[in-house]
Amino acid sequence: MRIARVLVLALLAWLPPTLAAQAHPETVRGRVVSDSGKAVPEAVVTITRAPDRETLTTRTDSTGAFSLTFAEGTGDYLVHVNALGWTPFRRRVTRTGAEAVLPVEVKLTPKPVELAGVTVSGRRERPSRNTGLGTEAGASEQVVDGVTGALSPEQMGDLAAMAATIPGVMAGPGGVSVMGLDPGQNNATLNGMSFSGADIPRDARTWTRFSTSAYDPSRGGFSGAQTSVDLSPGNDFSFRRSHLTLDAPSLQYTDPVSQQLGGRFTGLQLSAGADGALVPGRYVYNAAVQGSHRTTPAASLLDAGADVLRLSGVSPDSAGRFLGLLATAGIPTRAAGIPSARTADNLSVIGRIDHTPNATRTWGVTAYGKLARSEAGSLAATSTPAHGGSSFSGTGMLQGVYSFYHRKNTLNETRSALTYSADRSDPYLLLPEGQVAVSSSFADGTGGISSLAFGGNGGMDSDRRSWTWETTNTTQWYDLGNRHRVKVYAQSRLDG
């Protein structure tokens, strides 16, 4: 028992020096600088201890200094320093005495970055068939996007109403005016060809831009403004659209006088559009149709109220005396088939079929048609019902395009369009027109002078028909550096 106690005491006396020798910490400290002596921050410093290869890693601070401590030092370390743009640094650091801190100075030399050779090649750009959504370079124009102004449902598709939403464009009874020019100085195009229509179905997939000047000399024929409508070709994805608009008089408010003059109306508008593939991969289409009917109350000299007549400058007794004179002279004031209200009916359709629009050679056909009819269009409170008439107008357009790429880089497009328009107005009575100036006195002491119309309506006895055949050919290509686009344009047009 005594011998065991002696052994335990001897073991306890031997263990502390041994443990202290094994737990001797060592610190490797230094500074990373460039070959010119400037500090290199954010350099990665990795120190590996020998012989067990334990590794510690840190980064240099803003002064380039670093410090790593090993809890159990061995006195033999491998220092590795790496920084972006500098040659990696390696050095073995050993303890020469009993010091606990091992200093090391690191100097890095710049390492040029060598990039592998890069070969850049490109193809000569091909002109695109599609004009693209947006404005042309060098042109003064704007896309009608609905951001600067909104339209009521019955105005959707009306080209003049769409253009009037653009700042600087003034709307008038004959169309839109730019910079004070007459609306007759404007023109419209459909897919680049002259377009005599005033509107398109609202559900047709189109985009419209309004131009006051164009850099492209092939776009001409206007000194005021040009409205360009592009009916896009379809694709293999199918889309359907439809709208129904109802206007009921019960939802409208106006005073009794305005009500007799047409301030309240009944309107119905139905439109539908679709685009997609007729034969996937071969034939695509884009089409839309729209129909509308509108009825508006109209007052004539026979049934206008006293307030309406006074607003027109005629007293009821003057109107009655005038009608009595017409009856005495045997001049009819009515005719068979005269409606009691103004009516307007419209039907328009637009469509396009294309054969493989993305192929080297392609062709397409575009058609547009509109029929419009109105009754009692000139009926007013200062005229007899027989002084009115009916009007009819029709517009049809058939357009074809053939497009192909020559040697993959030259685009040639030939377009031809035939347009036919007819406008006819028929008076209700085939009699000469007469007008009488009537002076009236009212009970409040005021008076008025108004012109009363009777008989037929010579201004409505007209029949006008016209046609236009237009053909264009465009050849365009880019130069070898894709810096310039060369375009050769030819046009022929016949009007009759």
Short mmCIF file of C-alpha atoms in Angstrom, two decimals:
data_model
loop_
_atom_site.label_atom_id
_atom_site.label_comp_id
_atom_site.label_asym_id
_atom_site.label_seq_id
_atom_site.Cartn_x
_atom_site.Cartn_y
_atom_site.Cartn_z
CA MET A 1 0.00 0.00 0.00
CA ARG A 2 2.87 2.34 0.79
CA ILE A 3 4.53 1.54 -2.53
CA ALA A 4 1.32 2.46 -4.51
CA ARG A 5 1.07 5.80 -2.75
CA VAL A 6 4.64 6.64 -3.71
CA LEU A 7 3.94 5.83 -7.38
CA VAL A 8 0.86 8.08 -7.47
CA LEU A 9 2.79 11.01 -6.02
CA ALA A 10 5.55 10.53 -8.56
CA LEU A 11 3.05 10.48 -11.43
CA LEU A 12 1.40 13.69 -10.25
CA ALA A 13 4.75 15.40 -10.06
CA TRP A 14 5.60 14.39 -13.66
CA LEU A 15 2.25 15.29 -15.45
CA PRO A 16 2.11 19.15 -15.16
CA PRO A 17 5.41 19.85 -16.96
CA THR A 18 4.41 17.45 -19.72
CA LEU A 19 0.96 19.05 -20.27
CA ALA A 20 2.47 22.52 -20.21
CA ALA A 21 4.94 21.49 -22.90
CA GLN A 22 2.14 20.16 -25.14
CA ALA A 23 -0.11 23.31 -24.80
CA HIS A 24 2.49 25.91 -25.87
CA PRO A 25 0.63 28.39 -28.23
CA GLU A 26 2.35 30.07 -31.19
CA THR A 27 1.29 33.03 -33.34
CA VAL A 28 2.30 33.67 -36.93
CA ARG A 29 2.01 37.39 -37.62
CA GLY A 30 2.96 39.52 -40.58
CA ARG A 31 2.05 42.11 -43.18
CA VAL A 32 1.34 41.77 -46.88
CA VAL A 33 2.65 44.56 -49.09
CA SER A 34 3.26 45.07 -52.79
CA ASP A 35 6.67 45.32 -54.38
CA SER A 36 6.35 49.11 -54.02
CA GLY A 37 5.57 48.87 -50.29
CA LYS A 38 1.83 49.53 -50.44
CA ALA A 39 -0.49 47.45 -48.26
CA VAL A 40 -2.51 44.75 -49.97
CA PRO A 41 -5.89 44.41 -48.22
CA GLU A 42 -8.23 41.43 -48.47
CA ALA A 43 -5.43 39.04 -49.37
CA VAL A 44 -6.15 35.41 -48.40
CA VAL A 45 -3.56 34.05 -45.95
CA THR A 46 -3.45 30.28 -45.38
CA ILE A 47 -1.01 28.79 -42.81
CA THR A 48 -0.41 25.05 -42.59
CA ARG A 49 1.17 23.55 -39.46
CA ALA A 50 3.71 20.75 -39.77
CA PRO A 51 3.73 17.87 -39.35
CA ASP A 52 -0.03 17.26 -38.89
CA ARG A 53 -1.03 19.74 -41.69
CA GLU A 54 -3.66 21.58 -39.66
CA THR A 55 -4.69 24.70 -41.61
CA LEU A 56 -5.94 28.15 -40.54
CA THR A 57 -7.11 30.88 -42.95
CA THR A 58 -7.67 34.63 -42.61
CA ARG A 59 -7.68 37.83 -44.67
CA THR A 60 -5.50 40.89 -44.35
CA ASP A 61 -6.98 44.10 -43.00
CA SER A 62 -6.82 47.56 -44.58
CA THR A 63 -3.16 47.90 -43.56
CA GLY A 64 -2.25 44.51 -44.99
CA ALA A 65 -1.66 42.95 -41.54
CA PHE A 66 -2.66 39.43 -40.51
CA SER A 67 -2.31 37.20 -37.45
CA LEU A 68 -3.11 33.52 -36.80
CA THR A 69 -2.60 31.62 -33.54
CA PHE A 70 -2.14 27.87 -33.14
CA ALA A 71 -3.04 26.61 -29.66
CA GLU A 72 -0.42 23.88 -29.93
CA GLY A 73 2.60 25.24 -31.69
CA THR A 74 5.18 23.09 -33.41
CA GLY A 75 7.51 25.82 -34.67
CA ASP A 76 7.21 24.74 -38.32
CA TYR A 77 4.67 26.38 -40.62
CA LEU A 78 4.00 26.89 -44.34
CA VAL A 79 2.58 30.35 -45.21
CA HIS A 80 0.60 30.79 -48.44
CA VAL A 81 -0.74 34.21 -49.57
CA ASN A 82 -3.02 34.71 -52.57
CA ALA A 83 -4.60 37.93 -53.90
CA LEU A 84 -6.38 38.74 -57.13
CA GLY A 85 -3.96 40.22 -59.65
CA TRP A 86 -0.84 39.22 -57.68
CA THR A 87 1.58 36.31 -57.94
CA PRO A 88 0.92 33.74 -55.16
CA PHE A 89 3.43 33.77 -52.27
CA ARG A 90 4.78 30.68 -50.38
CA ARG A 91 7.28 30.59 -47.53
CA ARG A 92 8.24 28.18 -44.76
CA VAL A 93 8.50 29.77 -41.31
CA THR A 94 10.30 27.98 -38.43
CA ARG A 95 10.96 28.85 -34.82
CA THR A 96 14.64 29.56 -34.09
CA GLY A 97 14.36 29.99 -30.33
CA ALA A 98 11.75 30.01 -27.61
CA GLU A 99 9.71 32.88 -29.08
CA ALA A 100 5.92 32.54 -29.20
CA VAL A 101 5.42 34.95 -32.13
CA LEU A 102 6.82 34.11 -35.54
CA PRO A 103 7.05 37.18 -37.81
CA VAL A 104 6.85 37.01 -41.58
CA GLU A 105 7.06 39.74 -44.25
CA VAL A 106 5.20 39.09 -47.49
CA LYS A 107 5.88 41.00 -50.69
CA LEU A 108 3.67 40.36 -53.69
CA THR A 109 4.53 41.07 -57.28
CA PRO A 110 1.89 41.92 -59.89
CA LYS A 111 0.66 39.09 -62.05
CA PRO A 112 -0.54 40.09 -65.54
CA VAL A 113 -3.88 38.56 -66.41
CA GLU A 114 -3.60 36.59 -69.60
CA LEU A 115 -6.85 36.14 -71.47
CA ALA A 116 -7.37 33.37 -73.91
CA GLY A 117 -7.86 34.39 -77.49
CA VAL A 118 -11.48 35.10 -78.39
CA THR A 119 -12.78 34.83 -81.94
CA VAL A 120 -15.96 36.82 -82.62
CA SER A 121 -17.98 36.13 -85.72
CA GLY A 122 -21.41 37.29 -86.78
CA ARG A 123 -23.83 37.01 -89.61
CA ARG A 124 -24.90 39.74 -91.90
CA GLU A 125 -28.20 41.04 -90.55
CA ARG A 126 -31.37 40.30 -92.48
CA PRO A 127 -34.08 42.93 -92.93
CA SER A 128 -37.26 42.03 -91.07
CA ARG A 129 -40.62 41.60 -92.77
CA ASN A 130 -42.48 43.00 -89.79
CA THR A 131 -42.32 46.72 -89.13
CA GLY A 132 -42.30 46.07 -85.40
CA LEU A 133 -44.13 47.78 -82.59
CA GLY A 134 -42.70 51.25 -82.10
CA THR A 135 -41.65 54.35 -83.95
CA GLU A 136 -39.22 54.57 -86.84
CA ALA A 137 -35.83 56.22 -86.47
CA GLY A 138 -35.87 59.86 -87.53
CA ALA A 139 -39.67 60.06 -87.70
CA SER A 140 -41.95 62.36 -85.74
CA GLU A 141 -44.63 59.92 -84.70
CA GLN A 142 -46.28 58.24 -81.75
CA VAL A 143 -47.90 54.87 -81.22
CA VAL A 144 -51.56 55.05 -80.20
CA ASP A 145 -51.28 53.11 -76.94
CA GLY A 146 -54.20 54.50 -74.93
CA VAL A 147 -51.88 55.97 -72.29
CA THR A 148 -52.36 59.65 -73.19
CA GLY A 149 -56.14 59.32 -73.52
CA ALA A 150 -58.97 56.82 -73.30
CA LEU A 151 -61.87 56.26 -75.67
CA SER A 152 -65.47 55.32 -75.01
CA PRO A 153 -66.45 51.80 -76.16
CA GLU A 154 -68.30 52.99 -79.28
CA GLN A 155 -65.22 54.98 -80.38
CA MET A 156 -62.86 52.03 -80.22
CA GLY A 157 -61.45 51.45 -83.70
CA ASP A 158 -62.30 54.96 -84.95
CA LEU A 159 -59.02 56.19 -86.45
CA ALA A 160 -59.83 59.88 -85.97
CA ALA A 161 -60.84 59.36 -82.34
CA MET A 162 -57.71 57.33 -81.70
CA ALA A 163 -55.50 60.05 -83.19
CA ALA A 164 -57.26 62.72 -81.11
CA THR A 165 -55.89 61.11 -77.93
CA ILE A 166 -52.37 62.20 -78.93
CA PRO A 167 -51.26 65.61 -77.59
CA GLY A 168 -51.20 68.31 -80.26
CA VAL A 169 -53.88 66.70 -82.45
CA MET A 170 -57.17 68.59 -82.77
CA ALA A 171 -60.39 66.74 -83.60
CA GLY A 172 -62.97 68.33 -85.90
CA PRO A 173 -66.07 67.37 -87.87
CA GLY A 174 -64.04 66.46 -90.96
CA GLY A 175 -61.30 64.55 -89.15
CA VAL A 176 -58.21 65.54 -87.20
CA SER A 177 -56.00 68.55 -87.77
CA VAL A 178 -52.30 68.96 -87.09
CA MET A 179 -50.68 72.41 -86.93
CA GLY A 180 -53.90 73.96 -88.23
CA LEU A 181 -53.88 72.09 -91.54
CA ASP A 182 -57.08 70.94 -93.19
CA PRO A 183 -58.02 67.29 -92.50
CA GLY A 184 -57.82 66.71 -96.26
CA GLN A 185 -54.04 66.93 -95.95
CA ASN A 186 -54.00 63.68 -93.95
CA ASN A 187 -54.01 60.10 -95.19
CA ALA A 188 -54.19 56.59 -93.79
CA THR A 189 -52.51 53.30 -94.67
CA LEU A 190 -53.27 49.66 -93.99
CA ASN A 191 -50.17 47.45 -94.01
CA GLY A 192 -48.35 50.20 -95.90
CA MET A 193 -50.99 50.66 -98.64
CA SER A 194 -53.43 53.56 -99.04
CA PHE A 195 -56.52 53.03 -96.90
CA SER A 196 -59.81 54.83 -97.52
CA GLY A 197 -61.60 53.49 -94.44
CA ALA A 198 -62.26 55.59 -91.35
CA ASP A 199 -62.38 52.82 -88.78
CA ILE A 200 -61.61 49.16 -88.13
CA PRO A 201 -63.29 46.57 -85.89
CA ARG A 202 -62.21 47.15 -82.29
CA ASP A 203 -61.31 43.47 -81.75
CA ALA A 204 -58.89 43.28 -84.66
CA ARG A 205 -55.33 42.63 -83.43
CA THR A 206 -53.64 45.70 -84.86
CA TRP A 207 -51.33 48.46 -83.78
CA THR A 208 -51.61 52.05 -84.94
CA ARG A 209 -49.14 54.92 -85.10
CA PHE A 210 -49.72 58.57 -85.92
CA SER A 211 -46.99 60.42 -87.85
CA THR A 212 -46.52 64.05 -88.77
CA SER A 213 -43.26 63.42 -90.64
CA ALA A 214 -41.25 60.39 -91.71
CA TYR A 215 -37.56 59.92 -92.43
CA ASP A 216 -38.35 57.13 -94.90
CA PRO A 217 -39.07 58.81 -98.29
CA SER A 218 -41.30 55.89 -99.32
CA ARG A 219 -43.88 57.07 -96.77
CA GLY A 220 -45.56 60.05 -98.38
CA GLY A 221 -48.82 61.38 -99.71
CA PHE A 222 -49.54 63.65 -96.74
CA SER A 223 -48.58 67.11 -95.55
CA GLY A 224 -50.58 66.97 -92.33
CA ALA A 225 -50.48 63.58 -90.67
CA GLN A 226 -50.51 59.91 -91.54
CA THR A 227 -52.33 57.20 -89.61
CA SER A 228 -50.63 53.84 -90.17
CA VAL A 229 -52.56 50.70 -89.28
CA ASP A 230 -50.78 47.35 -89.29
CA LEU A 231 -52.85 44.17 -89.17
CA SER A 232 -50.42 41.67 -87.70
CA PRO A 233 -50.19 38.14 -89.12
CA GLY A 234 -51.46 35.33 -86.94
CA ASN A 235 -49.43 32.53 -85.39
CA ASP A 236 -49.90 28.99 -84.13
CA PHE A 237 -51.46 30.21 -80.87
CA SER A 238 -55.20 30.87 -80.99
CA PHE A 239 -56.85 33.92 -79.42
CA ARG A 240 -60.49 34.97 -79.28
CA ARG A 241 -61.95 38.36 -78.35
CA SER A 242 -65.47 39.82 -78.26
CA HIS A 243 -67.25 42.90 -76.92
CA LEU A 244 -70.88 43.92 -76.55
CA THR A 245 -71.82 47.55 -75.89
CA LEU A 246 -75.36 48.67 -75.06
CA ASP A 247 -76.49 52.31 -74.70
CA ALA A 248 -79.97 52.70 -73.24
CA PRO A 249 -81.84 56.05 -73.08
CA SER A 250 -82.87 55.30 -69.50
CA LEU A 251 -79.21 55.49 -68.50
CA GLN A 252 -78.76 58.92 -70.11
CA TYR A 253 -79.85 62.28 -68.79
CA THR A 254 -80.57 65.47 -70.70
CA ASP A 255 -83.14 68.28 -70.74
CA PRO A 256 -86.38 67.97 -72.76
CA VAL A 257 -85.15 70.25 -75.55
CA SER A 258 -81.95 68.28 -76.06
CA GLN A 259 -83.93 65.06 -75.92
CA GLN A 260 -86.02 66.12 -78.94
CA LEU A 261 -82.83 67.14 -80.76
CA GLY A 262 -81.21 63.73 -80.29
CA GLY A 263 -79.52 64.11 -76.92
CA ARG A 264 -80.63 60.60 -75.90
CA PHE A 265 -80.12 57.61 -78.15
CA THR A 266 -80.29 53.84 -78.27
CA GLY A 267 -77.10 52.08 -79.33
CA LEU A 268 -75.99 48.49 -79.84
CA GLN A 269 -72.51 47.42 -80.89
CA LEU A 270 -71.18 43.87 -81.19
CA SER A 271 -67.64 42.96 -82.22
CA ALA A 272 -65.56 39.79 -82.29
CA GLY A 273 -62.02 38.92 -83.32
CA ALA A 274 -59.87 35.83 -83.64
CA ASP A 275 -56.39 34.88 -84.77
CA GLY A 276 -54.49 31.62 -84.91
CA ALA A 277 -53.58 28.83 -87.30
CA LEU A 278 -55.80 27.45 -90.05
CA VAL A 279 -53.23 24.73 -90.76
CA PRO A 280 -50.51 24.64 -88.08
CA GLY A 281 -47.15 25.50 -89.54
CA ARG A 282 -48.57 26.51 -92.93
CA TYR A 283 -51.51 28.93 -92.84
CA VAL A 284 -52.29 31.51 -90.15
CA TYR A 285 -55.06 34.09 -89.94
CA ASN A 286 -56.16 37.25 -88.12
CA ALA A 287 -59.74 38.47 -88.55
CA ALA A 288 -62.40 40.60 -86.87
CA VAL A 289 -65.97 41.74 -87.52
CA GLN A 290 -68.11 44.47 -85.99
CA GLY A 291 -71.72 45.58 -86.35
CA SER A 292 -73.61 48.48 -84.80
CA HIS A 293 -77.07 50.03 -84.79
CA ARG A 294 -78.00 53.44 -83.41
CA THR A 295 -81.37 55.18 -83.17
CA THR A 296 -81.67 58.86 -82.28
CA PRO A 297 -84.92 60.86 -81.89
CA ALA A 298 -85.24 63.64 -84.45
CA ALA A 299 -87.62 66.59 -84.49
CA SER A 300 -88.96 68.13 -87.70
CA LEU A 301 -90.97 71.25 -88.36
CA LEU A 302 -94.17 69.19 -88.03
CA ASP A 303 -93.62 67.78 -84.54
CA ALA A 304 -91.03 70.03 -82.87
CA GLY A 305 -92.11 71.49 -79.55
CA ALA A 306 -92.43 75.17 -78.80
CA ASP A 307 -89.17 75.25 -76.85
CA VAL A 308 -87.30 73.58 -79.70
CA LEU A 309 -88.76 76.00 -82.26
CA ARG A 310 -87.91 79.01 -80.13
CA LEU A 311 -84.36 77.74 -79.71
CA SER A 312 -84.22 77.62 -83.52
CA GLY A 313 -85.53 81.20 -83.78
CA VAL A 314 -89.06 80.29 -84.94
CA SER A 315 -92.31 80.88 -83.09
CA PRO A 316 -94.99 78.14 -83.21
CA ASP A 317 -97.51 80.41 -85.01
CA SER A 318 -94.90 81.29 -87.67
CA ALA A 319 -94.23 77.60 -88.21
CA GLY A 320 -97.96 76.87 -88.45
CA ARG A 321 -98.51 79.69 -90.94
CA PHE A 322 -95.59 78.42 -93.04
CA LEU A 323 -96.98 74.87 -93.11
CA GLY A 324 -100.39 76.24 -94.12
CA LEU A 325 -98.85 78.05 -97.07
CA LEU A 326 -97.13 74.83 -98.17
CA ALA A 327 -100.43 72.93 -98.03
CA THR A 328 -102.16 75.66 -100.04
CA ALA A 329 -99.44 75.50 -102.68
CA GLY A 330 -99.70 71.70 -102.84
CA ILE A 331 -96.10 71.12 -101.75
CA PRO A 332 -95.85 67.84 -99.82
CA THR A 333 -94.24 67.86 -96.40
CA ARG A 334 -94.17 64.11 -95.96
CA ALA A 335 -93.29 61.11 -98.11
CA ALA A 336 -93.72 57.38 -97.85
CA GLY A 337 -91.05 55.50 -95.93
CA ILE A 338 -89.74 58.43 -93.90
CA PRO A 339 -88.71 57.19 -90.44
CA SER A 340 -89.57 59.09 -87.31
CA ALA A 341 -86.02 58.89 -85.96
CA ARG A 342 -82.49 58.97 -87.28
CA THR A 343 -80.95 55.55 -87.70
CA ALA A 344 -77.40 54.51 -88.47
CA ASP A 345 -76.27 50.96 -89.24
CA ASN A 346 -72.66 49.89 -89.75
CA LEU A 347 -70.99 46.59 -90.57
CA SER A 348 -67.23 46.21 -91.00
CA VAL A 349 -64.92 43.23 -91.40
CA ILE A 350 -61.17 42.86 -91.73
CA GLY A 351 -59.05 39.75 -92.17
CA ARG A 352 -55.67 38.46 -93.18
CA ILE A 353 -54.37 35.02 -94.22
CA ASP A 354 -50.64 34.29 -94.51
CA HIS A 355 -48.76 31.27 -95.81
CA THR A 356 -45.71 30.36 -93.66
CA PRO A 357 -44.96 33.96 -92.61
CA ASN A 358 -41.51 33.04 -91.25
CA ALA A 359 -40.28 31.07 -94.28
CA THR A 360 -37.87 32.28 -96.94
CA ARG A 361 -40.77 32.76 -99.35
CA THR A 362 -44.23 33.71 -98.17
CA TRP A 363 -47.40 35.34 -99.38
CA GLY A 364 -50.50 36.75 -97.78
CA VAL A 365 -53.92 38.24 -98.55
CA THR A 366 -55.64 41.02 -96.59
CA ALA A 367 -59.26 42.08 -97.05
CA TYR A 368 -61.32 44.91 -95.60
CA GLY A 369 -64.94 45.84 -96.11
CA LYS A 370 -67.46 48.21 -94.60
CA LEU A 371 -71.12 49.00 -95.23
CA ALA A 372 -72.90 51.97 -93.66
CA ARG A 373 -76.48 53.17 -94.03
CA SER A 374 -78.29 56.07 -92.38
CA GLU A 375 -81.86 57.39 -92.51
CA ALA A 376 -83.16 60.90 -91.85
CA GLY A 377 -79.63 62.17 -91.68
CA SER A 378 -80.54 65.78 -92.53
CA LEU A 379 -83.78 65.96 -90.56
CA ALA A 380 -83.94 69.13 -88.43
CA ALA A 381 -86.43 71.24 -86.50
CA THR A 382 -86.35 73.90 -89.23
CA SER A 383 -87.21 71.59 -92.15
CA THR A 384 -90.06 69.37 -93.20
CA PRO A 385 -89.63 65.56 -93.00
CA ALA A 386 -89.65 65.30 -96.79
CA HIS A 387 -86.56 67.50 -96.92
CA GLY A 388 -84.49 64.62 -95.54
CA GLY A 389 -83.02 61.59 -97.22
CA SER A 390 -81.06 58.40 -96.81
CA SER A 391 -77.41 57.67 -97.48
CA PHE A 392 -75.38 54.57 -98.17
CA SER A 393 -71.63 54.07 -98.32
CA GLY A 394 -69.47 51.05 -98.95
CA THR A 395 -65.73 50.46 -99.01
CA GLY A 396 -63.87 47.34 -100.04
CA MET A 397 -60.16 46.62 -100.19
CA LEU A 398 -58.25 43.54 -101.33
CA GLN A 399 -54.52 43.47 -100.76
CA GLY A 400 -51.88 40.88 -101.61
CA VAL A 401 -48.21 40.59 -100.67
CA TYR A 402 -45.42 38.33 -101.91
CA SER A 403 -42.15 38.35 -100.00
CA PHE A 404 -38.90 36.43 -100.35
CA TYR A 405 -35.27 36.58 -99.25
CA HIS A 406 -32.62 36.61 -101.98
CA ARG A 407 -29.28 35.09 -100.92
CA LYS A 408 -30.59 35.10 -97.34
CA ASN A 409 -29.80 38.77 -96.76
CA THR A 410 -31.81 40.73 -99.33
CA LEU A 411 -35.55 41.12 -98.76
CA ASN A 412 -37.88 41.79 -101.67
CA GLU A 413 -41.56 42.54 -101.09
CA THR A 414 -44.24 43.21 -103.67
CA ARG A 415 -47.62 44.53 -102.55
CA SER A 416 -50.69 45.26 -104.61
CA ALA A 417 -54.03 46.59 -103.40
CA LEU A 418 -57.34 47.32 -105.10
CA THR A 419 -59.79 49.62 -103.30
CA TYR A 420 -63.36 50.41 -104.32
CA SER A 421 -65.59 53.01 -102.65
CA ALA A 422 -69.21 53.99 -103.29
CA ASP A 423 -71.24 56.78 -101.68
CA ARG A 424 -74.87 57.37 -102.55
CA SER A 425 -77.43 59.74 -101.09
CA ASP A 426 -81.12 59.73 -102.02
CA PRO A 427 -83.63 62.45 -101.05
CA TYR A 428 -87.09 61.41 -99.92
CA LEU A 429 -88.70 63.73 -102.50
CA LEU A 430 -87.49 64.25 -106.06
CA LEU A 431 -88.45 67.92 -106.00
CA PRO A 432 -86.45 71.14 -106.04
CA GLU A 433 -85.33 72.43 -102.69
CA GLY A 434 -86.77 75.63 -101.24
CA GLN A 435 -85.84 77.83 -98.31
CA VAL A 436 -87.78 80.70 -96.77
CA ALA A 437 -86.48 83.24 -94.26
CA VAL A 438 -89.06 83.68 -91.49
CA SER A 439 -89.05 86.48 -88.92
CA SER A 440 -90.73 85.71 -85.61
CA SER A 441 -91.65 87.73 -82.52
CA PHE A 442 -91.87 86.14 -79.08
CA ALA A 443 -93.99 87.03 -76.06
CA ASP A 444 -91.03 88.40 -74.09
CA GLY A 445 -90.39 91.02 -76.77
CA THR A 446 -87.47 89.27 -78.42
CA GLY A 447 -87.44 88.02 -81.97
CA GLY A 448 -85.56 85.83 -84.35
CA ILE A 449 -84.96 85.11 -88.00
CA SER A 450 -84.59 81.56 -89.24
CA SER A 451 -84.44 79.79 -92.59
CA LEU A 452 -87.06 77.07 -93.08
CA ALA A 453 -86.37 74.34 -95.66
CA PHE A 454 -89.01 72.43 -97.65
CA GLY A 455 -89.40 70.35 -100.80
CA GLY A 456 -86.64 67.97 -101.83
CA ASN A 457 -82.98 68.05 -100.90
CA GLY A 458 -80.69 68.69 -103.84
CA GLY A 459 -77.59 68.18 -101.74
CA MET A 460 -78.50 64.55 -101.08
CA ASP A 461 -79.05 63.55 -104.69
CA SER A 462 -75.57 62.22 -105.37
CA ASP A 463 -73.83 59.04 -106.40
CA ARG A 464 -70.03 58.90 -106.25
CA ARG A 465 -67.85 55.92 -106.96
CA SER A 466 -64.07 55.63 -107.04
CA TRP A 467 -61.38 53.00 -107.23
CA THR A 468 -57.64 52.86 -106.63
CA TRP A 469 -55.10 50.30 -107.73
CA GLU A 470 -51.75 50.64 -106.05
CA THR A 471 -48.64 48.46 -106.40
CA THR A 472 -45.32 48.81 -104.58
CA ASN A 473 -42.04 46.93 -104.67
CA THR A 474 -39.41 47.23 -101.96
CA THR A 475 -35.91 45.76 -101.94
CA GLN A 476 -33.73 46.26 -98.88
CA TRP A 477 -30.51 44.90 -97.43
CA TYR A 478 -27.80 45.73 -94.88
CA ASP A 479 -24.16 46.44 -95.66
CA LEU A 480 -21.40 44.06 -94.52
CA GLY A 481 -20.89 45.89 -91.23
CA ASN A 482 -24.64 46.04 -90.45
CA ARG A 483 -24.28 49.80 -90.08
CA HIS A 484 -26.51 50.94 -92.93
CA ARG A 485 -29.72 49.68 -94.48
CA VAL A 486 -30.17 50.24 -98.20
CA LYS A 487 -33.73 50.44 -99.51
CA VAL A 488 -34.96 50.69 -103.10
CA TYR A 489 -38.64 51.54 -103.50
CA ALA A 490 -40.92 51.69 -106.55
CA GLN A 491 -44.62 52.58 -106.64
CA SER A 492 -47.39 52.80 -109.19
CA ARG A 493 -50.93 54.05 -108.59
CA LEU A 494 -54.02 54.34 -110.73
CA ASP A 495 -57.15 56.22 -109.63
CA GLY A 496 -60.52 56.27 -111.27
#
